[in-house]
Amino acid sequence: NAGVMQNPRHLVRRRGQEARLRCSPMKGHSHVYWYRQLPEEGLKFMVYLQKENIIDESGMPKERFSAEFPKEGPSILRIQQVVRGDSAAYFCASSRLTATNTGELFFGEGSRLTVL
Amino acid sequence: GQQLNQSPQSMFIQEGEDVSMNCTSSSIFNTWLWYKQDPGEGPVLLIALYKAGELTSNGRLTAQFGITRKDSFLNISASIPSDVGIYFCASLNYGGSQGNLIFGKGTKLSVKP
């Protein structure tokens, strides 16, 4: 069974460019979450999506950041006009339909964004 | 806001020693989770606790959900080199959706062979 797949693993962008991070959940999982981790910090929740729906985006900045989980294909976290402060590791996680409120998330290996 | 405070921040121990770390908060939580993150990887769930007072083991790992619901500890017995990594406590963000977890800043464990 493949785990949560994220790509790219590393991404370098210049200020003002766009970053797109992709996430394919584990087989059989229909819930996707995105987290951000700054160096020496814990993970911070950004957004929770189900297929074609954003359920909770309370942790996502209102500007420049967007997320989607289309009917077909991976979930995408998009950061427009990146700034140096966006440099971080972005983790995607997924969970089973029946794992409501258990906190049992399966994380990918992360995408490390560096903004020059 | 809700915050999870982990201590110690880092530990340097000899292989074979036991390890103890904890997580506290001024808020009450109904769930305590312990995740481990290896360098360059994503976190992996080690133990989940759902009842106050609950004591749960997973191999050499033991975790407890504090009676006050404001703390939890994680013990590792007879540490080995592959225990190296960062251990995070986490809980469900009160009033948030499922999967909206709050994480502590982690305890970084180093093991000398």
mmCIF file of C-alpha atoms in Angstrom:
data_model
loop_
_atom_site.group_PDB
_atom_site.id
_atom_site.type_symbol
_atom_site.label_atom_id
_atom_site.label_comp_id
_atom_site.label_asym_id
_atom_site.label_seq_id
_atom_site.Cartn_x
_atom_site.Cartn_y
_atom_site.Cartn_z
ATOM 1 C CA ASN A 1 0.000 0.000 0.000
ATOM 2 C CA ALA A 2 1.474 3.318 -1.046
ATOM 3 C CA GLY A 3 1.466 5.955 1.639
ATOM 4 C CA VAL A 4 0.614 9.620 1.211
ATOM 5 C CA MET A 5 2.563 10.842 -1.800
ATOM 6 C CA GLN A 6 3.758 14.412 -2.038
ATOM 7 C CA ASN A 7 5.646 16.150 -4.797
ATOM 8 C CA PRO A 8 7.886 17.855 -5.326
ATOM 9 C CA ARG A 9 10.004 16.986 -2.284
ATOM 10 C CA HIS A 10 11.988 20.180 -2.734
ATOM 11 C CA LEU A 11 11.003 23.346 -4.521
ATOM 12 C CA VAL A 12 12.959 26.560 -4.954
ATOM 13 C CA ARG A 13 11.175 29.726 -6.029
ATOM 14 C CA ARG A 14 12.112 33.375 -6.326
ATOM 15 C CA ARG A 15 10.043 36.015 -4.622
ATOM 16 C CA GLY A 16 6.903 36.741 -6.593
ATOM 17 C CA GLN A 17 6.694 33.351 -8.302
ATOM 18 C CA GLU A 18 4.026 30.725 -7.711
ATOM 19 C CA ALA A 19 4.467 27.438 -5.874
ATOM 20 C CA ARG A 20 2.261 24.394 -6.439
ATOM 21 C CA LEU A 21 2.478 21.451 -4.110
ATOM 22 C CA ARG A 22 0.695 18.178 -4.837
ATOM 23 C CA CYS A 23 -0.603 15.464 -2.575
ATOM 24 C CA SER A 24 -2.153 12.081 -3.319
ATOM 25 C CA PRO A 25 -3.786 10.567 -0.215
ATOM 26 C CA MET A 26 -3.469 6.948 0.826
ATOM 27 C CA LYS A 27 -5.664 4.547 -1.099
ATOM 28 C CA GLY A 28 -9.119 4.498 0.419
ATOM 29 C CA HIS A 29 -8.689 7.838 2.198
ATOM 30 C CA SER A 30 -11.053 10.625 1.282
ATOM 31 C CA HIS A 31 -9.931 13.340 3.690
ATOM 32 C CA VAL A 32 -6.850 15.492 3.061
ATOM 33 C CA TYR A 33 -5.183 17.979 5.382
ATOM 34 C CA TRP A 34 -2.337 20.430 4.786
ATOM 35 C CA TYR A 35 0.066 21.511 7.513
ATOM 36 C CA ARG A 36 3.034 23.892 7.543
ATOM 37 C CA GLN A 37 6.179 23.430 9.612
ATOM 38 C CA LEU A 38 8.736 26.162 10.195
ATOM 39 C CA PRO A 39 12.271 25.197 11.364
ATOM 40 C CA GLU A 40 12.391 24.116 15.030
ATOM 41 C CA GLU A 41 8.598 24.349 15.271
ATOM 42 C CA GLY A 42 5.660 21.997 15.427
ATOM 43 C CA LEU A 43 3.209 21.606 12.588
ATOM 44 C CA LYS A 44 0.471 24.193 12.084
ATOM 45 C CA PHE A 45 -2.873 23.238 10.571
ATOM 46 C CA MET A 46 -3.788 25.035 7.363
ATOM 47 C CA VAL A 47 -6.756 23.406 5.629
ATOM 48 C CA TYR A 48 -8.967 20.291 5.553
ATOM 49 C CA LEU A 49 -10.513 19.118 2.291
ATOM 50 C CA GLN A 50 -12.725 16.356 1.049
ATOM 51 C CA LYS A 51 -13.265 15.653 -2.635
ATOM 52 C CA GLU A 52 -14.339 18.924 -4.294
ATOM 53 C CA ASN A 53 -15.012 20.583 -0.928
ATOM 54 C CA ILE A 54 -13.049 22.739 1.486
ATOM 55 C CA ILE A 55 -14.270 21.805 4.953
ATOM 56 C CA ASP A 56 -12.053 23.933 7.198
ATOM 57 C CA GLU A 57 -9.589 26.568 5.996
ATOM 58 C CA SER A 58 -9.267 28.344 9.325
ATOM 59 C CA GLY A 59 -5.470 27.957 9.386
ATOM 60 C CA MET A 60 -4.780 29.157 5.885
ATOM 61 C CA PRO A 61 -3.728 32.768 5.193
ATOM 62 C CA LYS A 62 -6.532 34.638 3.459
ATOM 63 C CA GLU A 63 -4.323 36.007 0.711
ATOM 64 C CA ARG A 64 -2.063 34.223 -1.783
ATOM 65 C CA PHE A 65 -2.850 30.720 -0.481
ATOM 66 C CA SER A 66 -5.449 28.376 -1.933
ATOM 67 C CA ALA A 67 -6.134 24.652 -1.854
ATOM 68 C CA GLU A 68 -8.230 22.255 -3.851
ATOM 69 C CA PHE A 69 -8.990 18.550 -3.976
ATOM 70 C CA PRO A 70 -10.657 17.871 -7.329
ATOM 71 C CA LYS A 71 -12.825 14.891 -8.141
ATOM 72 C CA GLU A 72 -9.957 13.417 -10.137
ATOM 73 C CA GLY A 73 -6.309 13.887 -9.323
ATOM 74 C CA PRO A 74 -4.273 15.016 -6.351
ATOM 75 C CA SER A 75 -4.912 17.757 -3.848
ATOM 76 C CA ILE A 76 -3.006 20.937 -4.655
ATOM 77 C CA LEU A 77 -1.787 23.661 -2.330
ATOM 78 C CA ARG A 78 -1.060 26.806 -4.294
ATOM 79 C CA ILE A 79 0.926 29.769 -3.061
ATOM 80 C CA GLN A 80 0.918 32.814 -5.304
ATOM 81 C CA GLN A 81 3.530 35.586 -5.255
ATOM 82 C CA VAL A 82 5.694 33.776 -2.736
ATOM 83 C CA VAL A 83 7.662 35.709 -0.125
ATOM 84 C CA ARG A 84 10.645 34.612 1.971
ATOM 85 C CA GLY A 85 8.394 33.946 4.950
ATOM 86 C CA ASP A 86 6.663 31.191 2.958
ATOM 87 C CA SER A 87 9.836 29.087 3.165
ATOM 88 C CA ALA A 88 8.839 26.028 5.170
ATOM 89 C CA ALA A 89 8.057 22.351 4.955
ATOM 90 C CA TYR A 90 4.481 21.689 3.834
ATOM 91 C CA PHE A 91 3.002 18.373 4.889
ATOM 92 C CA CYS A 92 -0.063 16.698 3.551
ATOM 93 C CA ALA A 93 -1.938 14.117 5.601
ATOM 94 C CA SER A 94 -4.916 11.904 4.946
ATOM 95 C CA SER A 95 -7.345 9.925 7.028
ATOM 96 C CA ARG A 96 -10.018 7.305 6.586
ATOM 97 C CA LEU A 97 -13.672 8.222 6.391
ATOM 98 C CA THR A 98 -14.318 6.439 9.678
ATOM 99 C CA ALA A 99 -11.513 8.155 11.592
ATOM 100 C CA THR A 100 -13.699 11.071 12.614
ATOM 101 C CA ASN A 101 -12.134 13.074 15.420
ATOM 102 C CA THR A 102 -9.545 10.470 16.320
ATOM 103 C CA GLY A 103 -6.591 12.608 15.280
ATOM 104 C CA GLU A 104 -5.141 9.618 13.449
ATOM 105 C CA LEU A 105 -3.522 11.188 10.440
ATOM 106 C CA PHE A 106 -1.116 9.641 7.955
ATOM 107 C CA PHE A 107 1.458 12.177 6.818
ATOM 108 C CA GLY A 108 3.445 12.379 3.621
ATOM 109 C CA GLU A 109 7.171 13.092 3.542
ATOM 110 C CA GLY A 110 6.597 16.782 2.956
ATOM 111 C CA SER A 111 7.479 19.363 0.334
ATOM 112 C CA ARG A 112 10.238 21.747 1.332
ATOM 113 C CA LEU A 113 9.788 25.182 -0.184
ATOM 114 C CA THR A 114 12.683 27.611 -0.289
ATOM 115 C CA VAL A 115 12.023 31.159 -1.440
ATOM 116 C CA LEU A 116 15.101 33.064 -2.582
ATOM 117 C CA GLY B 1 -5.208 30.414 22.408
ATOM 118 C CA GLN B 2 -4.652 26.755 23.052
ATOM 119 C CA GLN B 3 -1.034 25.750 23.346
ATOM 120 C CA LEU B 4 0.859 22.550 24.074
ATOM 121 C CA ASN B 5 4.129 22.900 25.986
ATOM 122 C CA GLN B 6 6.631 20.109 25.652
ATOM 123 C CA SER B 7 9.606 19.419 27.845
ATOM 124 C CA PRO B 8 12.415 18.911 27.645
ATOM 125 C CA GLN B 9 13.184 20.613 24.336
ATOM 126 C CA SER B 10 16.021 18.190 23.688
ATOM 127 C CA MET B 11 17.627 15.143 25.278
ATOM 128 C CA PHE B 12 20.975 13.446 24.798
ATOM 129 C CA ILE B 13 21.010 9.950 26.216
ATOM 130 C CA GLN B 14 23.039 6.765 26.098
ATOM 131 C CA GLU B 15 21.715 3.733 24.280
ATOM 132 C CA GLY B 16 19.850 1.503 26.708
ATOM 133 C CA GLU B 17 18.630 4.329 28.947
ATOM 134 C CA ASP B 18 14.967 5.044 29.591
ATOM 135 C CA VAL B 19 13.468 8.318 28.373
ATOM 136 C CA SER B 20 10.623 10.375 29.752
ATOM 137 C CA MET B 21 9.054 13.459 28.174
ATOM 138 C CA ASN B 22 5.860 15.326 28.802
ATOM 139 C CA CYS B 23 3.339 17.703 27.381
ATOM 140 C CA THR B 24 1.248 20.185 29.339
ATOM 141 C CA SER B 25 -1.399 22.755 28.635
ATOM 142 C CA SER B 26 -3.519 25.264 30.502
ATOM 143 C CA SER B 27 -6.502 23.995 28.471
ATOM 144 C CA ILE B 28 -8.381 20.735 28.808
ATOM 145 C CA PHE B 29 -8.177 18.282 25.942
ATOM 146 C CA ASN B 30 -10.161 15.120 25.208
ATOM 147 C CA THR B 31 -7.492 13.530 23.050
ATOM 148 C CA TRP B 32 -3.727 13.237 23.352
ATOM 149 C CA LEU B 33 -1.586 12.020 20.504
ATOM 150 C CA TRP B 34 2.125 11.305 20.280
ATOM 151 C CA TYR B 35 3.814 11.517 16.887
ATOM 152 C CA LYS B 36 7.449 10.894 15.943
ATOM 153 C CA GLN B 37 9.226 12.684 13.108
ATOM 154 C CA ASP B 38 12.439 11.275 11.671
ATOM 155 C CA PRO B 39 14.807 13.735 9.951
ATOM 156 C CA GLY B 40 13.479 14.730 6.541
ATOM 157 C CA GLU B 41 10.260 12.770 6.982
ATOM 158 C CA GLY B 42 6.671 13.378 7.977
ATOM 159 C CA PRO B 43 5.329 12.605 11.468
ATOM 160 C CA VAL B 44 4.138 9.092 12.263
ATOM 161 C CA LEU B 45 1.513 8.389 14.916
ATOM 162 C CA LEU B 46 2.898 6.372 17.834
ATOM 163 C CA ILE B 47 0.129 6.364 20.417
ATOM 164 C CA ALA B 48 -3.359 7.858 20.703
ATOM 165 C CA LEU B 49 -5.116 8.399 24.053
ATOM 166 C CA TYR B 50 -8.819 9.147 24.391
ATOM 167 C CA LYS B 51 -9.701 8.768 28.089
ATOM 168 C CA ALA B 52 -8.429 10.601 31.156
ATOM 169 C CA GLY B 53 -6.137 8.289 33.121
ATOM 170 C CA GLU B 54 -5.651 5.969 30.158
ATOM 171 C CA LEU B 55 -2.254 4.246 30.006
ATOM 172 C CA THR B 56 -1.329 2.733 26.648
ATOM 173 C CA SER B 57 1.733 0.881 25.436
ATOM 174 C CA ASN B 58 3.178 0.315 21.985
ATOM 175 C CA GLY B 59 6.245 -1.906 22.261
ATOM 176 C CA ARG B 60 8.842 -0.019 24.307
ATOM 177 C CA LEU B 61 6.692 3.102 24.350
ATOM 178 C CA THR B 62 4.179 3.927 27.059
ATOM 179 C CA ALA B 63 1.983 7.009 27.211
ATOM 180 C CA GLN B 64 -0.553 8.266 29.716
ATOM 181 C CA PHE B 65 -3.449 10.696 29.491
ATOM 182 C CA GLY B 66 -3.333 12.818 32.644
ATOM 183 C CA ILE B 67 -6.259 12.752 35.045
ATOM 184 C CA THR B 68 -6.689 16.530 34.834
ATOM 185 C CA ARG B 69 -6.842 16.219 31.012
ATOM 186 C CA LYS B 70 -4.211 18.952 30.832
ATOM 187 C CA ASP B 71 -1.144 16.786 30.393
ATOM 188 C CA SER B 72 0.337 13.617 28.979
ATOM 189 C CA PHE B 73 3.670 11.870 29.201
ATOM 190 C CA LEU B 74 5.572 9.513 26.926
ATOM 191 C CA ASN B 75 8.148 7.015 28.170
ATOM 192 C CA ILE B 76 10.578 5.044 26.040
ATOM 193 C CA SER B 77 12.319 2.122 27.705
ATOM 194 C CA ALA B 78 15.757 0.769 26.768
ATOM 195 C CA SER B 79 16.381 3.314 24.030
ATOM 196 C CA ILE B 80 18.059 2.275 20.780
ATOM 197 C CA PRO B 81 19.689 4.393 18.036
ATOM 198 C CA SER B 82 16.590 4.318 15.815
ATOM 199 C CA ASP B 83 14.648 6.146 18.537
ATOM 200 C CA VAL B 84 16.427 9.311 17.374
ATOM 201 C CA GLY B 85 14.002 11.924 16.116
ATOM 202 C CA ILE B 86 11.585 14.593 17.256
ATOM 203 C CA TYR B 87 8.618 13.561 19.380
ATOM 204 C CA PHE B 88 5.521 15.736 19.156
ATOM 205 C CA CYS B 89 2.476 15.738 21.327
ATOM 206 C CA ALA B 90 -0.710 16.853 19.629
ATOM 207 C CA SER B 91 -4.397 17.204 20.290
ATOM 208 C CA LEU B 92 -7.554 18.115 18.485
ATOM 209 C CA ASN B 93 -8.108 21.861 18.303
ATOM 210 C CA TYR B 94 -11.143 22.582 20.437
ATOM 211 C CA GLY B 95 -13.972 23.739 18.219
ATOM 212 C CA GLY B 96 -12.036 22.856 15.083
ATOM 213 C CA SER B 97 -12.872 20.271 12.475
ATOM 214 C CA GLN B 98 -11.510 16.737 12.519
ATOM 215 C CA GLY B 99 -7.859 16.604 11.600
ATOM 216 C CA ASN B 100 -7.342 20.162 12.875
ATOM 217 C CA LEU B 101 -4.574 19.283 15.321
ATOM 218 C CA ILE B 102 -2.483 21.468 17.566
ATOM 219 C CA PHE B 103 1.124 20.342 17.884
ATOM 220 C CA GLY B 104 3.693 21.075 20.563
ATOM 221 C CA LYS B 105 7.146 22.243 19.497
ATOM 222 C CA GLY B 106 8.628 18.810 20.037
ATOM 223 C CA THR B 107 11.270 17.042 22.100
ATOM 224 C CA LYS B 108 14.375 16.244 20.075
ATOM 225 C CA LEU B 109 15.942 12.955 21.131
ATOM 226 C CA SER B 110 19.558 12.035 20.412
ATOM 227 C CA VAL B 111 20.885 8.596 21.343
ATOM 228 C CA LYS B 112 24.576 7.820 21.715
ATOM 229 C CA PRO B 113 25.461 4.244 20.786
#
